[in-house]
XYZ file of C-alpha atoms in Angstrom:
551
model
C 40.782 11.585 7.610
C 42.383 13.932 5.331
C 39.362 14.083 3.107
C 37.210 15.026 5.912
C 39.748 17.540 7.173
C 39.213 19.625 3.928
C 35.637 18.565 3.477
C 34.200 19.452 6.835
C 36.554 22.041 7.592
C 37.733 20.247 10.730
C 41.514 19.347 11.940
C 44.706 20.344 13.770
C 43.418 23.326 14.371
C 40.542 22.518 16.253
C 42.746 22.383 19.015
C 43.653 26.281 18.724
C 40.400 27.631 18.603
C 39.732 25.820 21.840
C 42.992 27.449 23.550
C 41.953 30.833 21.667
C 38.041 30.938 23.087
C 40.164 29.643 26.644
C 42.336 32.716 26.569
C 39.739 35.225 25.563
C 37.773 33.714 28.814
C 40.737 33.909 31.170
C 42.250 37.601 30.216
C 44.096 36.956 27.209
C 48.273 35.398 27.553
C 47.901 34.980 31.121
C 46.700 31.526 30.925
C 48.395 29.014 32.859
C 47.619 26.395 30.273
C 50.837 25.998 28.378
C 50.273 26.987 24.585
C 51.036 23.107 22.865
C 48.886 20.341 21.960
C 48.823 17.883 23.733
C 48.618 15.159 20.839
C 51.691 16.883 19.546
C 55.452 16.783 21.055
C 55.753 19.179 23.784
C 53.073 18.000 25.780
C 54.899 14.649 27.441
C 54.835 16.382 30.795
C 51.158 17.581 31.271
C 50.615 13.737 29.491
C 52.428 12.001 32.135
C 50.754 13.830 35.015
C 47.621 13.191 33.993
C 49.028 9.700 33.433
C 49.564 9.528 37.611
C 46.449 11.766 38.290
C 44.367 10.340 41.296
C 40.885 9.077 39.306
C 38.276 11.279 39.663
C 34.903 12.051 37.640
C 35.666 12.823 33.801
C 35.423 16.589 32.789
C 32.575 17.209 30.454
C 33.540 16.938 27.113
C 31.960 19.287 24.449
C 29.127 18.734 22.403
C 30.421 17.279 18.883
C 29.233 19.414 15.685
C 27.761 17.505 12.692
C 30.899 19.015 10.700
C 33.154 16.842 13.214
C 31.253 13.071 11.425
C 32.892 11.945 8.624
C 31.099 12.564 5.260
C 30.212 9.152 4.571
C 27.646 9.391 7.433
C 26.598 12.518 6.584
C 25.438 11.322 3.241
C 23.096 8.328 5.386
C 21.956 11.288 7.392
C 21.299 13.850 5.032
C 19.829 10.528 2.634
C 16.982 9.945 5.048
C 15.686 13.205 5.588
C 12.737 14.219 2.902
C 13.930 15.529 0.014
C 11.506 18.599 0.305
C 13.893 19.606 3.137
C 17.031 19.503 1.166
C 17.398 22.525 -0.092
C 16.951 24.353 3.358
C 19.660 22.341 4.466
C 22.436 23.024 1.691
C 21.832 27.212 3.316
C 23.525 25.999 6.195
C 26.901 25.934 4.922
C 28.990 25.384 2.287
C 30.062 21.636 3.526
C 26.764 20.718 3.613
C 25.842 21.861 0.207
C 29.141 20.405 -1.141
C 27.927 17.132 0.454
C 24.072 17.568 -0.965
C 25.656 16.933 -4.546
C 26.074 13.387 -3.280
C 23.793 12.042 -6.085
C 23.467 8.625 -3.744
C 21.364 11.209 -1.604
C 18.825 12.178 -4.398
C 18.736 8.429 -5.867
C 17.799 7.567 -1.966
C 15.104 9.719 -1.898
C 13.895 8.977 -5.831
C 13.563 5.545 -4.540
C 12.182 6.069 -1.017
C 9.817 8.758 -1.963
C 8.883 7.788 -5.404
C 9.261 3.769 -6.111
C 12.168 4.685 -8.614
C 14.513 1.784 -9.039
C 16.144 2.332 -12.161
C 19.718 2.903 -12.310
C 20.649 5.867 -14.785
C 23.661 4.415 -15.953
C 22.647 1.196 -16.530
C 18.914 0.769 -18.426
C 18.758 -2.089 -20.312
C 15.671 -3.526 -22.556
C 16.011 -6.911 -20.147
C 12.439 -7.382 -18.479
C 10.968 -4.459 -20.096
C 7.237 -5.064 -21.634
C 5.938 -3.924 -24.859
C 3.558 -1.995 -22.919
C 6.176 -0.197 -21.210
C 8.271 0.185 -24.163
C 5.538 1.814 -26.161
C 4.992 4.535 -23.148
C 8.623 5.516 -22.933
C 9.413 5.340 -26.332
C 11.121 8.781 -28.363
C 10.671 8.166 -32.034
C 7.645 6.038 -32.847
C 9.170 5.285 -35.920
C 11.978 3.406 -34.230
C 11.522 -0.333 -33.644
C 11.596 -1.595 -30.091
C 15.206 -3.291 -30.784
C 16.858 -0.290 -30.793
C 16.318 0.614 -27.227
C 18.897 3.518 -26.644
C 17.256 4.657 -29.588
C 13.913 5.425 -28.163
C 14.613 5.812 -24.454
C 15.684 9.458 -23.444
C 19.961 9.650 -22.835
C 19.883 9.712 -19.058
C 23.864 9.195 -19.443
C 24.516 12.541 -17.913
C 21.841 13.101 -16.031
C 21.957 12.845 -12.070
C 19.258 11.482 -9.915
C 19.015 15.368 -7.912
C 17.915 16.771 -11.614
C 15.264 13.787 -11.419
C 13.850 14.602 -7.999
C 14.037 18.425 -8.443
C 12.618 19.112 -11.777
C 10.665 15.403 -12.441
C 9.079 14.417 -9.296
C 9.162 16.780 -6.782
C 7.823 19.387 -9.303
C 4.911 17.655 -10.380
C 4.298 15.131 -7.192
C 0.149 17.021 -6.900
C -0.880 15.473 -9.989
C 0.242 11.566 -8.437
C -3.010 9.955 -7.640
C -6.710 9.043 -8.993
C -8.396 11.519 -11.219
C -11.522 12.387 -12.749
C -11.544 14.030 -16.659
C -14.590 16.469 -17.288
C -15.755 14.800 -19.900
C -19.392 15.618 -19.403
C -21.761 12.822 -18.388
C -19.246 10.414 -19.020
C -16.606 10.929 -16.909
C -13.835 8.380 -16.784
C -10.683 7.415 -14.379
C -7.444 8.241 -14.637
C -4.195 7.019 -12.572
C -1.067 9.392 -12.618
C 2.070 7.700 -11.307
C 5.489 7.316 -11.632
C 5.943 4.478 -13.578
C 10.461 4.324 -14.052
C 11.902 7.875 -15.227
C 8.415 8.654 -16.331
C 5.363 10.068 -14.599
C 2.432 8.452 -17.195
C -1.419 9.181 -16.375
C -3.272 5.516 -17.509
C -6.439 6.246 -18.354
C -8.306 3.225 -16.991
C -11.466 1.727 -18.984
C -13.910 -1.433 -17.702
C -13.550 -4.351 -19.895
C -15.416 -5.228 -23.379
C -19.572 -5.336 -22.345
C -20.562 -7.675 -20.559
C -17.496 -9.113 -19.242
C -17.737 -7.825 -16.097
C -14.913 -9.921 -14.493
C -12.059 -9.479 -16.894
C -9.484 -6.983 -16.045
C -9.374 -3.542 -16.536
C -7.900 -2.086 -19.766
C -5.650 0.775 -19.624
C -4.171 3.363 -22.162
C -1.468 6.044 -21.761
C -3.249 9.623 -22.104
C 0.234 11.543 -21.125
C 3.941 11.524 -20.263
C 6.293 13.581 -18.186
C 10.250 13.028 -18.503
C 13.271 14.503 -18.536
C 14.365 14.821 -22.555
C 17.635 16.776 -20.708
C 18.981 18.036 -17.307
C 16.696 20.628 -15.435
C 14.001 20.633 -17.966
C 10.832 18.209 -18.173
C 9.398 17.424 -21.378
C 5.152 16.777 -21.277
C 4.212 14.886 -24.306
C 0.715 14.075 -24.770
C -0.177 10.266 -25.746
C -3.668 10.353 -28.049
C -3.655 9.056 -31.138
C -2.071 6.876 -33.344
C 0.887 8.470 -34.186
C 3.176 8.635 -31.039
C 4.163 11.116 -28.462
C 3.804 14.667 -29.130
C 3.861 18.323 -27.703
C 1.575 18.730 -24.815
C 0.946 21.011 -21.658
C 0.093 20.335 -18.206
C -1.231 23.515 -16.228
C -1.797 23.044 -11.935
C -5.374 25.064 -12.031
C -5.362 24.816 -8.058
C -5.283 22.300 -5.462
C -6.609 19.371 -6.551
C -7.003 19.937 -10.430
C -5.117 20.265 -13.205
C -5.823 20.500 -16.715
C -3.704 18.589 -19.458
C -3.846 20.412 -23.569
C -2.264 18.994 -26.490
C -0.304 21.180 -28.913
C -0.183 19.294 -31.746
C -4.026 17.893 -32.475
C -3.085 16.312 -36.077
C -1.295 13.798 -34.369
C -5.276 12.490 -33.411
C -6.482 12.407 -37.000
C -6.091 9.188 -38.878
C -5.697 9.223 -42.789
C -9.521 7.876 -43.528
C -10.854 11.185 -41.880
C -13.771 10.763 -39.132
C -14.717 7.293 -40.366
C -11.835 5.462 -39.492
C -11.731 6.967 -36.230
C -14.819 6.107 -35.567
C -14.017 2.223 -36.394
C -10.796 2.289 -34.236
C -12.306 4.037 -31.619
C -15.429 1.038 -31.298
C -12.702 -1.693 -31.348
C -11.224 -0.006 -28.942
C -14.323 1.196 -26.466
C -16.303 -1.801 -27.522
C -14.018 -4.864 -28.646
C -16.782 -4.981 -31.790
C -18.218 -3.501 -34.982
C -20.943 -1.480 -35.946
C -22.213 -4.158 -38.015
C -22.171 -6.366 -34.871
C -24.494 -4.511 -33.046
C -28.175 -4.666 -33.987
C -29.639 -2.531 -31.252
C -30.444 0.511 -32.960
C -30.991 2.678 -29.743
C -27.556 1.254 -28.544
C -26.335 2.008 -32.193
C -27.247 5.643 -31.193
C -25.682 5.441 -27.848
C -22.247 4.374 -29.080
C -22.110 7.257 -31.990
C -23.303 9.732 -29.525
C -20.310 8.955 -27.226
C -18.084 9.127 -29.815
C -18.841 12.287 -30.985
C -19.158 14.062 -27.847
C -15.893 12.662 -26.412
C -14.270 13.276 -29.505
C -14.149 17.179 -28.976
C -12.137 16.751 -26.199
C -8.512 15.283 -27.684
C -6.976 18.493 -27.053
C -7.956 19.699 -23.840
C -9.186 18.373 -20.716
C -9.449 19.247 -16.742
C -8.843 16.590 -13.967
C -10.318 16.687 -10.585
C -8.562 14.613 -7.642
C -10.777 11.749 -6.331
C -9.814 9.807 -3.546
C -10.503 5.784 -2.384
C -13.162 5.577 0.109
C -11.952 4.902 3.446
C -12.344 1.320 5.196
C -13.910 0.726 8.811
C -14.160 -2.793 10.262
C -17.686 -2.798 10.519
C -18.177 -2.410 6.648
C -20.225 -4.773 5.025
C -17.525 -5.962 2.745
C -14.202 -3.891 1.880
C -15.277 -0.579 0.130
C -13.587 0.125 -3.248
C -13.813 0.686 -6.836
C -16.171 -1.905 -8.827
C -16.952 -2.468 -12.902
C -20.878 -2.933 -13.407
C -23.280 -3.352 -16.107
C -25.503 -0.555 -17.360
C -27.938 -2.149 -20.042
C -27.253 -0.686 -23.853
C -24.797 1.968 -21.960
C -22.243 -1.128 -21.408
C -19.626 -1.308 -18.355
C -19.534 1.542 -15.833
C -17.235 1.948 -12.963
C -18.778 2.846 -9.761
C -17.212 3.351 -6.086
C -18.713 1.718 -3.219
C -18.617 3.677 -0.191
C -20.148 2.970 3.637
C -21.483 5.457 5.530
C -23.098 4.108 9.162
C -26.221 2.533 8.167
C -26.052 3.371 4.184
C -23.677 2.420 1.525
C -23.504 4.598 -1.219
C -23.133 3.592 -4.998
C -21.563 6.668 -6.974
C -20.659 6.572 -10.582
C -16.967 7.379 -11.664
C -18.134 7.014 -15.692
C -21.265 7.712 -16.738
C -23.882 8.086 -19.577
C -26.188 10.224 -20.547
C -29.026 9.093 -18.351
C -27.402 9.084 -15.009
C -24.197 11.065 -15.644
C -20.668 10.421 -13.414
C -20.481 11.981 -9.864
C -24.276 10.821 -9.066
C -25.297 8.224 -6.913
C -26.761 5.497 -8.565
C -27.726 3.130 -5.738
C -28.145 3.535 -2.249
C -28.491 0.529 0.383
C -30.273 0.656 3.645
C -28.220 -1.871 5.723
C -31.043 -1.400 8.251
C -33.467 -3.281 6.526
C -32.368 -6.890 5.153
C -34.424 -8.803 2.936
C -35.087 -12.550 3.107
C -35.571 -13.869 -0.358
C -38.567 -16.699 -0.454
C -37.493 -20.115 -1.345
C -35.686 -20.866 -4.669
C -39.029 -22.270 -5.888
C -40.585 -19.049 -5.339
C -37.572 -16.870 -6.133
C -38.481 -17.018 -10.097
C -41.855 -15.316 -8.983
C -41.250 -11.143 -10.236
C -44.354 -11.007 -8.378
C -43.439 -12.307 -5.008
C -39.824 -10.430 -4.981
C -42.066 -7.006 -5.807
C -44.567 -7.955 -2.510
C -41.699 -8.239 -0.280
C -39.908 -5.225 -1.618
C -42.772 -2.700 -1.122
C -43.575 -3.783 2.015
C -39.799 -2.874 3.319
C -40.397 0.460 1.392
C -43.700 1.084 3.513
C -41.905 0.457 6.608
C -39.002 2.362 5.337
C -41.447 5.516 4.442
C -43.320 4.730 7.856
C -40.009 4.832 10.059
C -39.032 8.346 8.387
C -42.451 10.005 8.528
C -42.064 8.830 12.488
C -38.591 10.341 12.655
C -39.908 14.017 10.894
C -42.830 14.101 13.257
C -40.592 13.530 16.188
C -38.303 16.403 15.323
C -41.839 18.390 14.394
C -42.957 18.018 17.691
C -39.804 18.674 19.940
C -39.694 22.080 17.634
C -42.858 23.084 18.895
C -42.417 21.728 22.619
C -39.320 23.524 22.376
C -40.774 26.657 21.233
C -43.647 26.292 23.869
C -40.830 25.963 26.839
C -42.367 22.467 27.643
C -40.170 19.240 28.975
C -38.851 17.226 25.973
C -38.265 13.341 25.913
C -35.105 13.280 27.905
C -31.638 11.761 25.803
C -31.552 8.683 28.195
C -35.006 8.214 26.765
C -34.412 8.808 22.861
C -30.694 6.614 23.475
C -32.929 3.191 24.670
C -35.237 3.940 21.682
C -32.146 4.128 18.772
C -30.533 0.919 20.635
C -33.862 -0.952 21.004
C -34.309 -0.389 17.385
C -30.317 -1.229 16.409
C -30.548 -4.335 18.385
C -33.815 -5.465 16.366
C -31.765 -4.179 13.027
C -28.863 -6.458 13.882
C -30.670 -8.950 14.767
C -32.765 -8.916 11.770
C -29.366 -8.638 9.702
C -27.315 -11.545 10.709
C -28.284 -14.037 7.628
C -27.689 -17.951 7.274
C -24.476 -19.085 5.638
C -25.187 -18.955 1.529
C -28.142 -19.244 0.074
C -29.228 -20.131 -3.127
C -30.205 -17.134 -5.668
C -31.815 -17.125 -9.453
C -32.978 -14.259 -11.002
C -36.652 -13.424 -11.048
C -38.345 -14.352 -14.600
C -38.897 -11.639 -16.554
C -35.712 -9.622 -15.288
C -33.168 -8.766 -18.140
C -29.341 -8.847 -17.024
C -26.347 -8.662 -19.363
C -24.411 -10.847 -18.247
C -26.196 -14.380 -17.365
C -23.110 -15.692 -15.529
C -24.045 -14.420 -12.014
C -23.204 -16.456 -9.215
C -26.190 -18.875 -8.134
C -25.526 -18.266 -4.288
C -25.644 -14.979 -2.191
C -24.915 -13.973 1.487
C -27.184 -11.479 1.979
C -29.924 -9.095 0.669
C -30.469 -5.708 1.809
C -33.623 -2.937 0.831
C -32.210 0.212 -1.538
C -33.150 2.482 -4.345
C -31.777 3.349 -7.245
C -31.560 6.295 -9.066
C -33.193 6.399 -12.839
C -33.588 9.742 -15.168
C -34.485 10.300 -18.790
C -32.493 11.311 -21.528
C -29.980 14.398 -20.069
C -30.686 13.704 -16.631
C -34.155 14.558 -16.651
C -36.887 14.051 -14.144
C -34.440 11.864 -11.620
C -35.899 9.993 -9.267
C -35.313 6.702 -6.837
C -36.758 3.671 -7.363
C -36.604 0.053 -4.971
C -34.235 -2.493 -6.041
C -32.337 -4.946 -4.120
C -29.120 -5.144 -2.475
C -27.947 -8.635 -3.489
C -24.043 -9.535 -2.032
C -22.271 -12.273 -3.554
C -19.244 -12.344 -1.958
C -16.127 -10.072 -0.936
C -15.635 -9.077 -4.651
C -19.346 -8.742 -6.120
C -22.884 -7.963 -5.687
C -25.597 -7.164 -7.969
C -28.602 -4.760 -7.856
C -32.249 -6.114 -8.865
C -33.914 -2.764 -10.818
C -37.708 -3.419 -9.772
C -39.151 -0.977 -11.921
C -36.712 -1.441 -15.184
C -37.228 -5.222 -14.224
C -32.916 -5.340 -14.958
C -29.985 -6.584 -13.255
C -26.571 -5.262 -12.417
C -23.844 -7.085 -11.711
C -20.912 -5.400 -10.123
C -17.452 -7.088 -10.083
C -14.502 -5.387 -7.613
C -11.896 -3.662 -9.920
C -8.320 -5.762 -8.545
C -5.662 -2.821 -9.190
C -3.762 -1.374 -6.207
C -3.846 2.267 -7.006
C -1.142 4.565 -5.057
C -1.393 7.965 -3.682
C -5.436 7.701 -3.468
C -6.259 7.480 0.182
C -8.507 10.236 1.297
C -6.753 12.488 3.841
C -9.612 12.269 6.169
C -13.417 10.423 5.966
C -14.245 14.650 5.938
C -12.384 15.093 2.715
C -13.700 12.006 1.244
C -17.656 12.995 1.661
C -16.432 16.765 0.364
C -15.066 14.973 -2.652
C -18.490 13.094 -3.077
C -20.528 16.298 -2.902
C -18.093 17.802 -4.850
C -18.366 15.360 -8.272
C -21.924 15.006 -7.945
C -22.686 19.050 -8.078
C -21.045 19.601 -11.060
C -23.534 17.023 -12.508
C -26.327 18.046 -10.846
């Protein structure tokens, strides 16, 4: 109790105050309450008579001060509040900022806040992939065995320098990104991965393995080289860690620039770039692919991503949010894209659509546009599986569900045609109760329409190319959409029918009637942190958002 005498400020003479504020009250030395403590000596007689007193109803004690707990509990206290309200705190007084150095407090709210688990004192190489050891790693040049070697000294660092100038400083770049890379867009995950905040750039697997998992490289690290200063390194190239800059533009981007660029170059100039760089992108050689417009396709992306090693801007893009009368769970997906190889695109339901919008890109249909759109109001029964090899037959039943489609919404714009004019004339419209029986009559035919056998069997229509010729042979259901086709540089865009064929939970594919292609779509399995969309009003302003600056 000593301690927490002198650290709280609190003791024997809490007692006189009380008799001091007393006096002041009752006129000063007049009081008749005689001037000893009770807990000390000279108060045996007022003791005993209130040892003998007859019982009665307590006297109300005081309220009790935090500065009255003992520290200990203080630090539990002050270690659950958010660390963002720390500081405020430690302004209070000078006990509670003496306690706020409690480096337990900050390592609470490291952990709490941020995931961190790591103990400062303690890192060891045990459990530690060569993945991880590469992205934390000082000297390049240092093999892996050394491992205080390459890891930053945290031996006299404290876990309040990690939270103040590490995470809390640069906790609005945590989430999923998209780079402004042109058409081709891309998706990047900033976390805090140990000591570090890293931002994995995340690409789709080698074409057309559409079910492998994702591949992942580090574009940039933040960590803290000493106390109360964070060190941004960036990550490209071959050559290791280097200078880099990370600049908050305004909410919701931020734009990342490298300081030293000749740590991209490679000794055999452009050409062996270029090599790496297909291995990389493509898992293949130039020699292996015969294509010649794919040929053009690959070297076109190399050369356009290529000028931007050194600098590049970030916009914030969130998850879509989930409802429980979505088709399947919305999310991010890997698909094939003919010659232009794997594409990630993020499934989204909206009422009676779901919404298909590119995350990477090419130059055809760049990232941010909407590349397929399903009408969950119209289903479509496939013929038998005799039949289903017909192109023909699939093409009759898709047209007529676009002619009923294009009949329903020249209905709907005469409708609103009309009550605009009856409106304008001052005439009686068709009353709500009237329009409501209408919309459920037609839902209740929709859903009933909708609800599908248990699987059925599905083959690709002859004549229809697909990339990937391991599809599954069974579906659950099949709904009318379009999808959205350009030339070269996104010109002359327009929407074409397809179908809408779901698999199960994790894919579905979309039948290109007038490319006569197929695109399979396989759900991308990584549980990605600090991506949920505030609000479904925030997610369809992000959507509008990425798919004007392509427009």
């Amino acid at each position: 109790m000593a301690v927490c005498a002198r650290l709280c400020g609190v003791g024997p003479a809490r007692g006189c105050r009380r008799r001091g504020a007393q006096r002041a009250a009752g006129g000063g030395g007049d009081s008749s309450e005689p001037d000893t403590d009770p807990e000390e000596g000279g108060g045996a007689a007022a003791a005993a008579e209130r040892a003998v007193a007859v019982p009665g109803p307590a006297p109300p004690r005081s309220p009790l001060s935090l500065l009255d707990l003992p520290p200990e509990l203080l630090v539990q206290i002050f270690g659950s509040l958010p660390g963002a309200d720390l500081p405020s705190l430690a302004l209070v007084c000078s006990a509670f900022r003496r306690i706020l150095r409690t480096d337990t407090i900050w390592r609470r709210r490291c952990r709490e806040e941020y995931g961190v688990c790591e103990n400062l004192r303690k890192l060891e190489i045990t459990g530690v992939s060569c993945r991880d050891v590469y992205a934390k790693r000082i000297n390049p040049r240092v093999k892996s065995g050394r491992f205080m070697k390459i890891l930053p000294d945290y031996e006299h660092m404290e876990y309040r320098d990690v939270y103040t100038y590490l995470l809390h400083r640069y906790r609005h770049i945590l989430g999923l990104w998209q780079p402004d890379i042109g058409p081709y867009g891309g998706l990047l995950n900033v976390v805090v991965d140990g000591l570090f905040i890293i931002g994995w750039m995340y690409l789709p697997p080698h074409d057309p393995h559409v079910d492998d998992p994702m591949r992942f490289k580090p574009l940039f690290r933040i960590h803290l080289m000493e106390r109360k200063s964070a060190t941004v390194e960036c990550m490209y190239g071959h050559k290791g860690p280097h200078n880099g800059h990370i600049q908050i533009v305004k909410k919701d981007e931020f734009s990342t620039k490298c300081n030293q660029t000749d740590h991209h170059r490679m000794a055999g100039g452009r050409q062996e770039e270029f090599r790496t760089w297909l291995r990389e992108e493509w898992g293949r050689t130039l020699e292996d692919i015969f294509h010649e417009h794919m040929q053009e396709l690959i070297l076109m992306k190399f050369i356009y991503t290529s000028q931007y090693d050194n600098c590049l801007t970030y916009r914030r893009i969130f998850l879509p949010p989930c409802s429980p009368d979505d088709l399947i769970k919305p999310g991010l997906f890997k698909g094939t894209y003919g010659s232009h190889g794997l594409e990630i695109v993020m499934l989204s339901f909206h009422g009676k659509k779901a919404k298909g919008t590119k995350i990477t890109g090419d130059p055809n249909i760049p990232a941010g546009q909407q590349t397929v759109e399903i009408d969950l109001a119209h289903p479509i029964r496939l013929p038998d599986i005799e039949n289903q090899s017909n192109f023909s037959e699939l093409s009759r039943i898709v047209l007529e569900v676009q002619e009923q489609v294009r009949r329903e919404q020249q209905g709907l714009e005469e409708g609103a045609q009309e009550g605009k004019e009856l409106e304008e004339e001052g005439q009686p419209q068709p009353g709500p109760c009237q329009r409501e029986e209408d919309r459920a009559g037609a839902s209740a035919a929709g859903e009933g329409e909708a609800a599908q056998p248990p699987p059925q069997p599905f083959v690709l229509p002859a004549g229809v190319a697909s990339r990937n010729e391991d599809y599954p042979r069974t579906c659950r259901a099949c709904f009318y959409g379009t999808g959205l086709i350009a030339g070269h540089g996104f010109t002359s865009p327009e929407r074409t029918p397809g179908v809408f064929v779901l698999f199960d939970d994790d894919r579905f594919g979309f039948i290109w009637l007038e490319l006569q292609s197929f695109s399979l779509y396989s759900r991308i399995k990584v549980s990605f942190q600090n991506a949920e969309a505030p609000s479904r009003e925030a997610f369809d302003e992000m959507l509008k958002n990425i798919q004007l600056l392509t427009s």
